[in-house]
mmCIF file of C-alpha atoms and ligand atoms in Angstrom:
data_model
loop_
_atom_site.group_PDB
_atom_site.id
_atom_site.type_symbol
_atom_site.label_atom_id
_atom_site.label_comp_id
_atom_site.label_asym_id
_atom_site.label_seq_id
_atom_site.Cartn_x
_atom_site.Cartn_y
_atom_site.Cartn_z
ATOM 1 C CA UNK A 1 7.808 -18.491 -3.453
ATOM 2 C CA UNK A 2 4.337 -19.307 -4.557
ATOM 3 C CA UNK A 3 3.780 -19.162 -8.333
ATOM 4 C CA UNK A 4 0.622 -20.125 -10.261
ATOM 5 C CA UNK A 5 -0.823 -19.869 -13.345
ATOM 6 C CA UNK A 6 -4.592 -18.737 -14.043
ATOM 7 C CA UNK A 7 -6.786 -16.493 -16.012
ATOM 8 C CA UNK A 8 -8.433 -16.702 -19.500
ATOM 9 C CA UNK A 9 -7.296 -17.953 -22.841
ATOM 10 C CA UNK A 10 -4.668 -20.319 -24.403
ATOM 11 C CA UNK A 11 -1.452 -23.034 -23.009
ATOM 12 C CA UNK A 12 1.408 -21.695 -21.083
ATOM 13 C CA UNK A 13 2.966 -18.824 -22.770
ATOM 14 C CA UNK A 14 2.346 -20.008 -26.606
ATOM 15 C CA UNK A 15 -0.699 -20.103 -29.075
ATOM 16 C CA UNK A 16 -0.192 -16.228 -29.321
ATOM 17 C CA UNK A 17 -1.957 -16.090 -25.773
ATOM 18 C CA UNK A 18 -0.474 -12.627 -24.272
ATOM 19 C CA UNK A 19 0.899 -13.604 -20.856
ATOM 20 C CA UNK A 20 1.435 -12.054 -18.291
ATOM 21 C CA UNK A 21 3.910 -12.359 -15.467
ATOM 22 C CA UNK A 22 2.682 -10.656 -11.949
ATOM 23 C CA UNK A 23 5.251 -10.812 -9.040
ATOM 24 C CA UNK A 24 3.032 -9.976 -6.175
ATOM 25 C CA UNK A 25 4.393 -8.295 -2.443
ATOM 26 C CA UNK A 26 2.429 -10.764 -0.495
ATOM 27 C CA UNK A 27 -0.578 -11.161 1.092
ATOM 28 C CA UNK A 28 0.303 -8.760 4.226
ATOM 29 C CA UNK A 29 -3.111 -6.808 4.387
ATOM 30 C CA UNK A 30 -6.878 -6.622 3.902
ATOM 31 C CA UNK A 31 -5.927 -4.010 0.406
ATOM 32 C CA UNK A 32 -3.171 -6.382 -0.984
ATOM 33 C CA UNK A 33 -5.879 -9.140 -0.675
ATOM 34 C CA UNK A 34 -8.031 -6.705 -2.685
ATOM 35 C CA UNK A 35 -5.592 -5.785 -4.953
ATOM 36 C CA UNK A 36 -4.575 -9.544 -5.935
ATOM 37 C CA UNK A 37 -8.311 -9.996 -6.278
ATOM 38 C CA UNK A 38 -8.795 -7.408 -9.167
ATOM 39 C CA UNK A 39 -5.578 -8.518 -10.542
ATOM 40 C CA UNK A 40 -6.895 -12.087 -11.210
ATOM 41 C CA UNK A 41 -10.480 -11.318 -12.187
ATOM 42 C CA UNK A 42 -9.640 -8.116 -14.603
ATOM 43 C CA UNK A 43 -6.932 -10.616 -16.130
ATOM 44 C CA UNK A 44 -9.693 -12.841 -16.686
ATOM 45 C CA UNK A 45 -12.219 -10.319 -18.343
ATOM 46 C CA UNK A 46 -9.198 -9.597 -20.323
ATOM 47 C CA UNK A 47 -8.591 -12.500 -21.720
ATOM 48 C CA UNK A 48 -5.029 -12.605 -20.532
ATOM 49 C CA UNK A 49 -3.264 -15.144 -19.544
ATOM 50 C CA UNK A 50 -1.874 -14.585 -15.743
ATOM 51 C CA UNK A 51 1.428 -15.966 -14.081
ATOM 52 C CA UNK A 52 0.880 -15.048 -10.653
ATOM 53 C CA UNK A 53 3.413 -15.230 -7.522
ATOM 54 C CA UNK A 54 3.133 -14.158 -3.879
ATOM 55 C CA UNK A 55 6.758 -12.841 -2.650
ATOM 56 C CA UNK A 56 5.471 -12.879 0.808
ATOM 57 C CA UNK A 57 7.408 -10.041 1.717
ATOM 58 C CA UNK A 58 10.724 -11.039 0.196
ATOM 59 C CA UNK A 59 12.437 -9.012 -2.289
ATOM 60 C CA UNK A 60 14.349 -12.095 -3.255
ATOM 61 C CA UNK A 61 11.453 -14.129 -3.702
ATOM 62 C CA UNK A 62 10.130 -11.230 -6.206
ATOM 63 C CA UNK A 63 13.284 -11.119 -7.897
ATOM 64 C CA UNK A 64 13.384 -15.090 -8.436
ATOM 65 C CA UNK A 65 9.721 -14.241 -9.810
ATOM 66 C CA UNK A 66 10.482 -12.171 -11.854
ATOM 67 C CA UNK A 67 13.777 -14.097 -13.625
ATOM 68 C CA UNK A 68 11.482 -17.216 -14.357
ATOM 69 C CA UNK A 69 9.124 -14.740 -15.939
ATOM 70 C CA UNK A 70 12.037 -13.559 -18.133
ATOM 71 C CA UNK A 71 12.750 -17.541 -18.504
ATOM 72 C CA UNK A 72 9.293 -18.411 -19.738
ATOM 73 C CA UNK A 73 8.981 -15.536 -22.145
ATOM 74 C CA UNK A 74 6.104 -13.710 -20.736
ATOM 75 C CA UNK A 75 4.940 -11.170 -22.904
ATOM 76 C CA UNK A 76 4.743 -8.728 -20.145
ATOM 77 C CA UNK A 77 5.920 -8.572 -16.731
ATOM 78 C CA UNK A 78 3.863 -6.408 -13.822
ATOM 79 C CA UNK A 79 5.322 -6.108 -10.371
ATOM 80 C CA UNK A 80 4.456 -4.042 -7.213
ATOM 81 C CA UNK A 81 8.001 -4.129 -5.509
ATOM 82 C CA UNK A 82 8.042 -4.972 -2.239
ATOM 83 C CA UNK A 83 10.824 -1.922 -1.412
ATOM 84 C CA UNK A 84 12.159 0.796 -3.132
ATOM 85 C CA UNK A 85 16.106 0.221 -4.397
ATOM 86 C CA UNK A 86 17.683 -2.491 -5.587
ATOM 87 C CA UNK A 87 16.005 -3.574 -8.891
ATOM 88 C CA UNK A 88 18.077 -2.355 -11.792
ATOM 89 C CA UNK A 89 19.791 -5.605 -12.259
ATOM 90 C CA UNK A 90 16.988 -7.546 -12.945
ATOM 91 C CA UNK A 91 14.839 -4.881 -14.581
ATOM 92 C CA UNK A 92 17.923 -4.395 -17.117
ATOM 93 C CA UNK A 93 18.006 -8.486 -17.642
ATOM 94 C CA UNK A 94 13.798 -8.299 -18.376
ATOM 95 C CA UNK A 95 14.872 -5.579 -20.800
ATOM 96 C CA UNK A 96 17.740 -7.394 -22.771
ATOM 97 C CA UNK A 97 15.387 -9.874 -23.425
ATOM 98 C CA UNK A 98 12.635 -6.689 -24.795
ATOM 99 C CA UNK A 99 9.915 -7.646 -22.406
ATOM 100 C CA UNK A 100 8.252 -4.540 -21.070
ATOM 101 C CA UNK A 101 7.625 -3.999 -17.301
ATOM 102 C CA UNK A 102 4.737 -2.591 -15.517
ATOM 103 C CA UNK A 103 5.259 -1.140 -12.391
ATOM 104 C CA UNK A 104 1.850 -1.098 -9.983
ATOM 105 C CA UNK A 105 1.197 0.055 -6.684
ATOM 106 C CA UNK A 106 4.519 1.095 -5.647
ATOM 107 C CA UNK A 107 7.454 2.572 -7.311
ATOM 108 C CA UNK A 108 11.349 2.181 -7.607
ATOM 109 C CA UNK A 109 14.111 4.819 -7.004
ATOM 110 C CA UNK A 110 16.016 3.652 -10.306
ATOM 111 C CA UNK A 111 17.397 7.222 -11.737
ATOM 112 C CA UNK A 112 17.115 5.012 -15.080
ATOM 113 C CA UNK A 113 13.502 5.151 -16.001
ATOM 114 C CA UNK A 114 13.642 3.687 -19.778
ATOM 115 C CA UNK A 115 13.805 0.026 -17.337
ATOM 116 C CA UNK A 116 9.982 0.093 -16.938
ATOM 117 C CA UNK A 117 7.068 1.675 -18.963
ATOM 118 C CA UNK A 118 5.041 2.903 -16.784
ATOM 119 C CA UNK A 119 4.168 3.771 -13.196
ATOM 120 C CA UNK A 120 0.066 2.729 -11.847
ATOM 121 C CA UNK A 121 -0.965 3.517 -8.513
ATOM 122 C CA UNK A 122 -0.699 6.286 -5.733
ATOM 123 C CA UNK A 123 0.524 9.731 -4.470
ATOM 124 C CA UNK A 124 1.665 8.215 -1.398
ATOM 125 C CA UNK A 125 2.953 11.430 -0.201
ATOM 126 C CA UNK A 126 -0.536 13.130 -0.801
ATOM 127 C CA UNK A 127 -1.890 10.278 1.184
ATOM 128 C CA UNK A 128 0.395 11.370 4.215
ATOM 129 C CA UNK A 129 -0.077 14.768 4.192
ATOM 130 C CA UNK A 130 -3.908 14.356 4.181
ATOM 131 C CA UNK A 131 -3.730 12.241 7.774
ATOM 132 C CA UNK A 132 -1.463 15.107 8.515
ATOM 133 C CA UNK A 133 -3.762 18.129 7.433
ATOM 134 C CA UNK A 134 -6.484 15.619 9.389
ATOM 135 C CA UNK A 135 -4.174 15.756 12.373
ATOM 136 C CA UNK A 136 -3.796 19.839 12.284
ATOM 137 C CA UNK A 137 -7.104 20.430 11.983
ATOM 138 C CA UNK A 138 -8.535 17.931 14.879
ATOM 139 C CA UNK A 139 -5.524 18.861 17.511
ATOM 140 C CA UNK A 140 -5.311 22.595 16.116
ATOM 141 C CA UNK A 141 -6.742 24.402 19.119
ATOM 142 C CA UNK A 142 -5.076 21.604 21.806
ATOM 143 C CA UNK A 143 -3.670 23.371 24.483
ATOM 144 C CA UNK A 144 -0.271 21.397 25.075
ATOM 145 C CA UNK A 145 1.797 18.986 23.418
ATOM 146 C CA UNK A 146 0.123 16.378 21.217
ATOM 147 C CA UNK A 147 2.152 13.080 21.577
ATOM 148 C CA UNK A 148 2.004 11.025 18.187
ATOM 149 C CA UNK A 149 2.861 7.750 17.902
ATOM 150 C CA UNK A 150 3.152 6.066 14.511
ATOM 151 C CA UNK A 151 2.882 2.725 12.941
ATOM 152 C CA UNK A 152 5.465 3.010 9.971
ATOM 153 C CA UNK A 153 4.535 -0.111 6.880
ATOM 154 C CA UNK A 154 7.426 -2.296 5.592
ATOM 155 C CA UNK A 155 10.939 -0.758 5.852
ATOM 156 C CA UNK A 156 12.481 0.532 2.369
ATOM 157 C CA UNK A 157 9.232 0.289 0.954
ATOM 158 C CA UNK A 158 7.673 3.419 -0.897
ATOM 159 C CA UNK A 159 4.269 3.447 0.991
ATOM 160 C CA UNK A 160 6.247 3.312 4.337
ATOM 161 C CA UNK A 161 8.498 6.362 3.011
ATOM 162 C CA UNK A 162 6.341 8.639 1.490
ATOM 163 C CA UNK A 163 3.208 8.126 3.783
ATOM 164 C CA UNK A 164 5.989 9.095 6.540
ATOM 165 C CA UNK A 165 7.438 12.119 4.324
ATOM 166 C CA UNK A 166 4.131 13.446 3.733
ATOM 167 C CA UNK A 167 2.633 13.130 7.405
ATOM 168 C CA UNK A 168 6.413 14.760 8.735
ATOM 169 C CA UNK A 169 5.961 17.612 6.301
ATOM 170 C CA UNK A 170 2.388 18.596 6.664
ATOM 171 C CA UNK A 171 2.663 18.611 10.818
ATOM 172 C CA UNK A 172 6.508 20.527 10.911
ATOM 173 C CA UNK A 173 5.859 23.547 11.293
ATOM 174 C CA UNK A 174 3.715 22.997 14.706
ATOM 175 C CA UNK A 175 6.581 22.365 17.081
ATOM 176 C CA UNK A 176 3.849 21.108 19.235
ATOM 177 C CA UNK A 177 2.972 17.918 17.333
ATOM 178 C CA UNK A 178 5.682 15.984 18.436
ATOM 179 C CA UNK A 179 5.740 12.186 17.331
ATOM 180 C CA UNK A 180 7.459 10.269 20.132
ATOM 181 C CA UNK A 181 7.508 6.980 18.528
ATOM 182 C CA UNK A 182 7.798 5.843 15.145
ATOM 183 C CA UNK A 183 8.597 1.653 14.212
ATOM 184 C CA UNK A 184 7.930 -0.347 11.752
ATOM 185 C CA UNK A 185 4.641 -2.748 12.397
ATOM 186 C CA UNK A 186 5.179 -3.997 8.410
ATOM 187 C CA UNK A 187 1.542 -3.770 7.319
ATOM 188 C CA UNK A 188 0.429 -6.638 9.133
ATOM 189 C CA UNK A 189 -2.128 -6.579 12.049
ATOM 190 C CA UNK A 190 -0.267 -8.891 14.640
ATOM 191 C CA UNK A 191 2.529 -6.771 14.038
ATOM 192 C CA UNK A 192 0.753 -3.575 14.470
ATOM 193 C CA UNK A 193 -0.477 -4.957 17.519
ATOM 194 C CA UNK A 194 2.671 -5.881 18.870
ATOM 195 C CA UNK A 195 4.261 -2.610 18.167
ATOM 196 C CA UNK A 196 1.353 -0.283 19.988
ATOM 197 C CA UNK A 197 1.860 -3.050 23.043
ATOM 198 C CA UNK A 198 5.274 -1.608 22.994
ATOM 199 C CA UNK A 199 4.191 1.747 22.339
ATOM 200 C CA UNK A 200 1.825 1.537 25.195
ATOM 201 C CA UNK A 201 4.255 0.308 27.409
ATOM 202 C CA UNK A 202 6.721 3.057 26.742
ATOM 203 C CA UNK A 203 5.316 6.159 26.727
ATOM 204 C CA UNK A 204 3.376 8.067 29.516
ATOM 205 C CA UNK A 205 0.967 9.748 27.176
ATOM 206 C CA UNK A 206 -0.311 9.185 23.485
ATOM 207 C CA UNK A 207 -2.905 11.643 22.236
ATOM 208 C CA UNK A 208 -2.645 9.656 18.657
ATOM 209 C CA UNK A 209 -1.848 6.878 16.295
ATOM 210 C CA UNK A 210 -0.765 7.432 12.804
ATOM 211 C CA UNK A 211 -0.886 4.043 11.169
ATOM 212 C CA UNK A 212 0.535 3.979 7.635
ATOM 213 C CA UNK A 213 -2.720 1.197 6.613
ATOM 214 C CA UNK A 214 -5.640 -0.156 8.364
ATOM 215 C CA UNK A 215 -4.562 -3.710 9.147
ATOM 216 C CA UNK A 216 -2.029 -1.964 11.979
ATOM 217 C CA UNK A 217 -4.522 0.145 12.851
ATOM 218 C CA UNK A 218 -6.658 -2.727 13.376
ATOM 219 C CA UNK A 219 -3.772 -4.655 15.157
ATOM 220 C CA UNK A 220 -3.449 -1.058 17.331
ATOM 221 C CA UNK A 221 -6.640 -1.041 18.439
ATOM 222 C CA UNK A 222 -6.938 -4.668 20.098
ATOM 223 C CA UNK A 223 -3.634 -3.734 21.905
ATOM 224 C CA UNK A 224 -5.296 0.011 23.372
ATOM 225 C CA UNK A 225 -8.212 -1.939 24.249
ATOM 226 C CA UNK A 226 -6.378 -4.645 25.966
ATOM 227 C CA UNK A 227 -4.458 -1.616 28.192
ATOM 228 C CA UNK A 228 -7.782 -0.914 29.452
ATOM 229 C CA UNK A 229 -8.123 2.055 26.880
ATOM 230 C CA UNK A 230 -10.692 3.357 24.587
ATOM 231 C CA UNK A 231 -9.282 3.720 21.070
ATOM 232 C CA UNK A 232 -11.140 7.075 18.890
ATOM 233 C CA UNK A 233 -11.010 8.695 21.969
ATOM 234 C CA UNK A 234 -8.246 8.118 24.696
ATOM 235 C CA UNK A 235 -6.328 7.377 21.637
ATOM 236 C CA UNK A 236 -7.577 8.950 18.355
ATOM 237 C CA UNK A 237 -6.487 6.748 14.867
ATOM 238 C CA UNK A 238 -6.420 7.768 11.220
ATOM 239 C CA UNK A 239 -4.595 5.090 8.732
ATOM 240 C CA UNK A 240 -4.266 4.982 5.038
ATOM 241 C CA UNK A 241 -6.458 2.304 2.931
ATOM 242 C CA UNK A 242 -10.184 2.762 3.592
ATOM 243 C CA UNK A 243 -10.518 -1.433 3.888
ATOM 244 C CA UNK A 244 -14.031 -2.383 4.832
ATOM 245 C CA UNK A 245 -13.172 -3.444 8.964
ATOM 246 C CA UNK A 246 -11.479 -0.238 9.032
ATOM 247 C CA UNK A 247 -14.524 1.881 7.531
ATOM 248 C CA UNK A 248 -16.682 -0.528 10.096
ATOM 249 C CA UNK A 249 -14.219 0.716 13.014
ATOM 250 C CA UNK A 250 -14.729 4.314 11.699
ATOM 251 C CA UNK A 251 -18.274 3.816 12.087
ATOM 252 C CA UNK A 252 -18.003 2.514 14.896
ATOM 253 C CA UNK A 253 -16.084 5.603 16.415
ATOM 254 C CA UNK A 254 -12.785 3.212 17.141
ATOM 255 C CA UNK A 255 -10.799 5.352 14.085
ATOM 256 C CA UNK A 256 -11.050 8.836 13.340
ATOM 257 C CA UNK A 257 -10.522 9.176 10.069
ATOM 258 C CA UNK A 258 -9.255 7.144 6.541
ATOM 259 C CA UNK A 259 -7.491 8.222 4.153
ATOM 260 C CA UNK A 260 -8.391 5.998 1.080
ATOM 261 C CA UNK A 261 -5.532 4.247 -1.038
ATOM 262 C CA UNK A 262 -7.248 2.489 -4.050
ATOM 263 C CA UNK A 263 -6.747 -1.434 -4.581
ATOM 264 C CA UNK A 264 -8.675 -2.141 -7.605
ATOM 265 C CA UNK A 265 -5.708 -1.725 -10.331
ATOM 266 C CA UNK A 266 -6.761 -4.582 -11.941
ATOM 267 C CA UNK A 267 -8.856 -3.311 -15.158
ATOM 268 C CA UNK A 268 -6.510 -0.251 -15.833
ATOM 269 C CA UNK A 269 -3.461 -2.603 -15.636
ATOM 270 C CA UNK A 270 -4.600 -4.946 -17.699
ATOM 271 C CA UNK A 271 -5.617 -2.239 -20.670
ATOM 272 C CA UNK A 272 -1.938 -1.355 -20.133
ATOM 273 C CA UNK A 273 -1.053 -4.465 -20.412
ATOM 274 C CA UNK A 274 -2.348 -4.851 -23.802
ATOM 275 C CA UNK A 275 -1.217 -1.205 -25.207
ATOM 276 C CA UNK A 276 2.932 -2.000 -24.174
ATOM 277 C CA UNK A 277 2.467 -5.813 -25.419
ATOM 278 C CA UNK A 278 1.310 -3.661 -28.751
ATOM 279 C CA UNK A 279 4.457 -1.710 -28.759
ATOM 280 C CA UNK A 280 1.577 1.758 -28.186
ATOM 281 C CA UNK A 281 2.687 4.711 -26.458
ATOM 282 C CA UNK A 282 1.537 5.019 -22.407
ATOM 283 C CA UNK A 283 1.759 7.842 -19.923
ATOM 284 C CA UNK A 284 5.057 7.438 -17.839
ATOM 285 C CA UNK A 285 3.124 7.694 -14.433
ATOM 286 C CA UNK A 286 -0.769 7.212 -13.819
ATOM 287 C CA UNK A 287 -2.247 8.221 -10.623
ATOM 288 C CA UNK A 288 -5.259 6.859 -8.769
ATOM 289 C CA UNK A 289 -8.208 8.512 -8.264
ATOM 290 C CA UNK A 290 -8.905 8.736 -4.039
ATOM 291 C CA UNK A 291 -10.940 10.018 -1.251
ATOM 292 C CA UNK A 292 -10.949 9.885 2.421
ATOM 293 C CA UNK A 293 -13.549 9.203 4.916
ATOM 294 C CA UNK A 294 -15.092 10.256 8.279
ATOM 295 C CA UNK A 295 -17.600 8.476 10.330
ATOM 296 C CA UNK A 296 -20.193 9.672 8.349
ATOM 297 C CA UNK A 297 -18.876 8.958 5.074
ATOM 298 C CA UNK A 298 -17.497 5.510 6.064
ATOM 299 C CA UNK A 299 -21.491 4.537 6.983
ATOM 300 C CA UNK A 300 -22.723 5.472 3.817
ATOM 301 C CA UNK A 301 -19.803 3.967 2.045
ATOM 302 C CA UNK A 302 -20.174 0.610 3.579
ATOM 303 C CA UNK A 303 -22.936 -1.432 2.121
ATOM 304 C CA UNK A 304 -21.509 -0.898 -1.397
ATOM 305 C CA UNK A 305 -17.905 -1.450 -0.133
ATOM 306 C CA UNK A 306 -16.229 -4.247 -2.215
ATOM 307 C CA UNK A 307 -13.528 -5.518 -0.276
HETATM 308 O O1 AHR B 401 1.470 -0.521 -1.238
HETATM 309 C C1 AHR B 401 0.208 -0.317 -0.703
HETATM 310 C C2 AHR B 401 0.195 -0.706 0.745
HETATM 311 O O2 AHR B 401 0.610 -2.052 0.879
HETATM 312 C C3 AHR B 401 -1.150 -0.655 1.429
HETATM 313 O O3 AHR B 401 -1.433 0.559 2.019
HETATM 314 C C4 AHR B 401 -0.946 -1.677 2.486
HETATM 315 O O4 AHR B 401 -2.108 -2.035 3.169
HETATM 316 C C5 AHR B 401 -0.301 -2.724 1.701
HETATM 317 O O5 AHR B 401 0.178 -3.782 2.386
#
């Protein structure tokens, strides 16, 4: 468990400094490196004072996080949990001792919502069905089966469920989509590439890779070339993130299509932040503004592309 403290204005936790505590997933992919970026800089510009810890992956490690937040009486804790279930013990402790929680980026299945105060980040599910609807629409007149492999994030996690749910819903009613593999390559690129080594391995015929980000994608696509295979067209891609080596691989007709999941939380969480440390009113869920991209769009997006 990695913790540090940075960002603008006053000591540790006194002086009437408002702190923040943010208990981080990792550092598993090109967006959460992105994400953690905004994080520190809009906390910064904010004038808030950041507690910052990398979970690498671990619930526990988040968890621990989190309890030495409630320890050093943070004035507001943020986390993106790493999976879904499993939090209302510690989300009850942070709020017996009345410090509000912030969930970003991913949500948790608590039926007991009055344990955080509000949701920031993504339709996840939206973000599925649009690789799906991309999926009907570029194999819609294939004559034949169309054998799908995907690249599923970390297990438990709400990205990796409701990127799955949406994709699964969106190509049902085509018996002829059929996706004959589906594993977990947990966001990470050597573990995407392992996984489509596998994949390759295994099946006789993939027409297509649904990877739930770009980093497997990424990780995919040095495995299809390595079989000796050309990857946007033996094997045609679309992942979830929109990452600048991704949009370059778009571009560079390796992927097929992005759907874009927003990093940059950074400024809206920190004026959220500031309103729940105030005791105002916020929206219980706020949704991310997103696009997606094809070749074309990913070349004009690139030279402006932040991260
Ligand atoms: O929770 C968001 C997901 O987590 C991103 O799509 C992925 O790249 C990251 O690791």
């Amino acid at each position: 468990l990695l913790l540090s403290a940075c960002g603008g204005g006053g000591g540790a936790g006194g002086g009437g400094a408002l702190t923040l505590g943010f208990a981080q997933v990792g550092a598993e992919s090109g967006w959460r490196t992105a994400n953690t970026k905004s994080i520190q800089e809009s906390a910064k510009a904010a004038g808030i004072e950041l507690k910052f810890s990398d979970a690498q992956q671990k619930q526990e490690n988040q968890i621990a996080a989190i309890r030495s937040y409630i320890q050093q009486k943070v004035k507001v804790i943020a986390f993106s949990p790493v999976v879904e279930s499993g939090w209302d013990t510690v989300l009850k402790e942070a709020k017996t001792a009345n410090i509000p929680v912030i969930l970003t980026d991913r949500a948790v299945d608590s039926p007991d919502k009055s344990l955080y105060k509000t949701f920031l980040g993504s339709d996840f599910v939206a973000e599925g069905r649009k690789a799906g609807e991309w999926l009907a629409e570029e194999f819609g007149s294939a004559a034949g089966d169309v054998s799908i492999v995907e690249l599923q994030g970390t297990t438990g996690s709400a990205p990796a469920n409701d990127r799955k749910k949406g994709f699964a819903d969106v190509i049902a009613p085509n018996p002829k989509f059929k996706v004959v593999a589906s594993q977990t390559g947990e966001f990470t690129r050597a573990k995407g590439k392992e996984v489509m080594e596998a994949f390759l391995k295994s099946q006789p015929k993939i027409d297509v890779l649904y990877a739930h980000n770009d980093d497997m994608a990424l990780g995919a696509i040095e495995a299809i070339e390595a079989a000796g295979k050309v990857p946007g067209k033996d094997i045609k891609i679309v992942s979830v993130d929109g990452v600048r080596d991704a949009l370059q691989a778009l571009a560079d007709g390796k992927i097929n299509h992005v759907v874009e999941c927003n990093p940059l939380l950074g400024p809206q969480l920190m004026d959220l932040v500031k309103k729940v440390a105030a005791g105002e009113q916020v929206p219980p869920r706020i949704e991310t503004t997103e696009t997606e991209f094809d070749q074309a769009s990913a070349k004009a997006a690139l030279p402006q592309r932040q991260y």
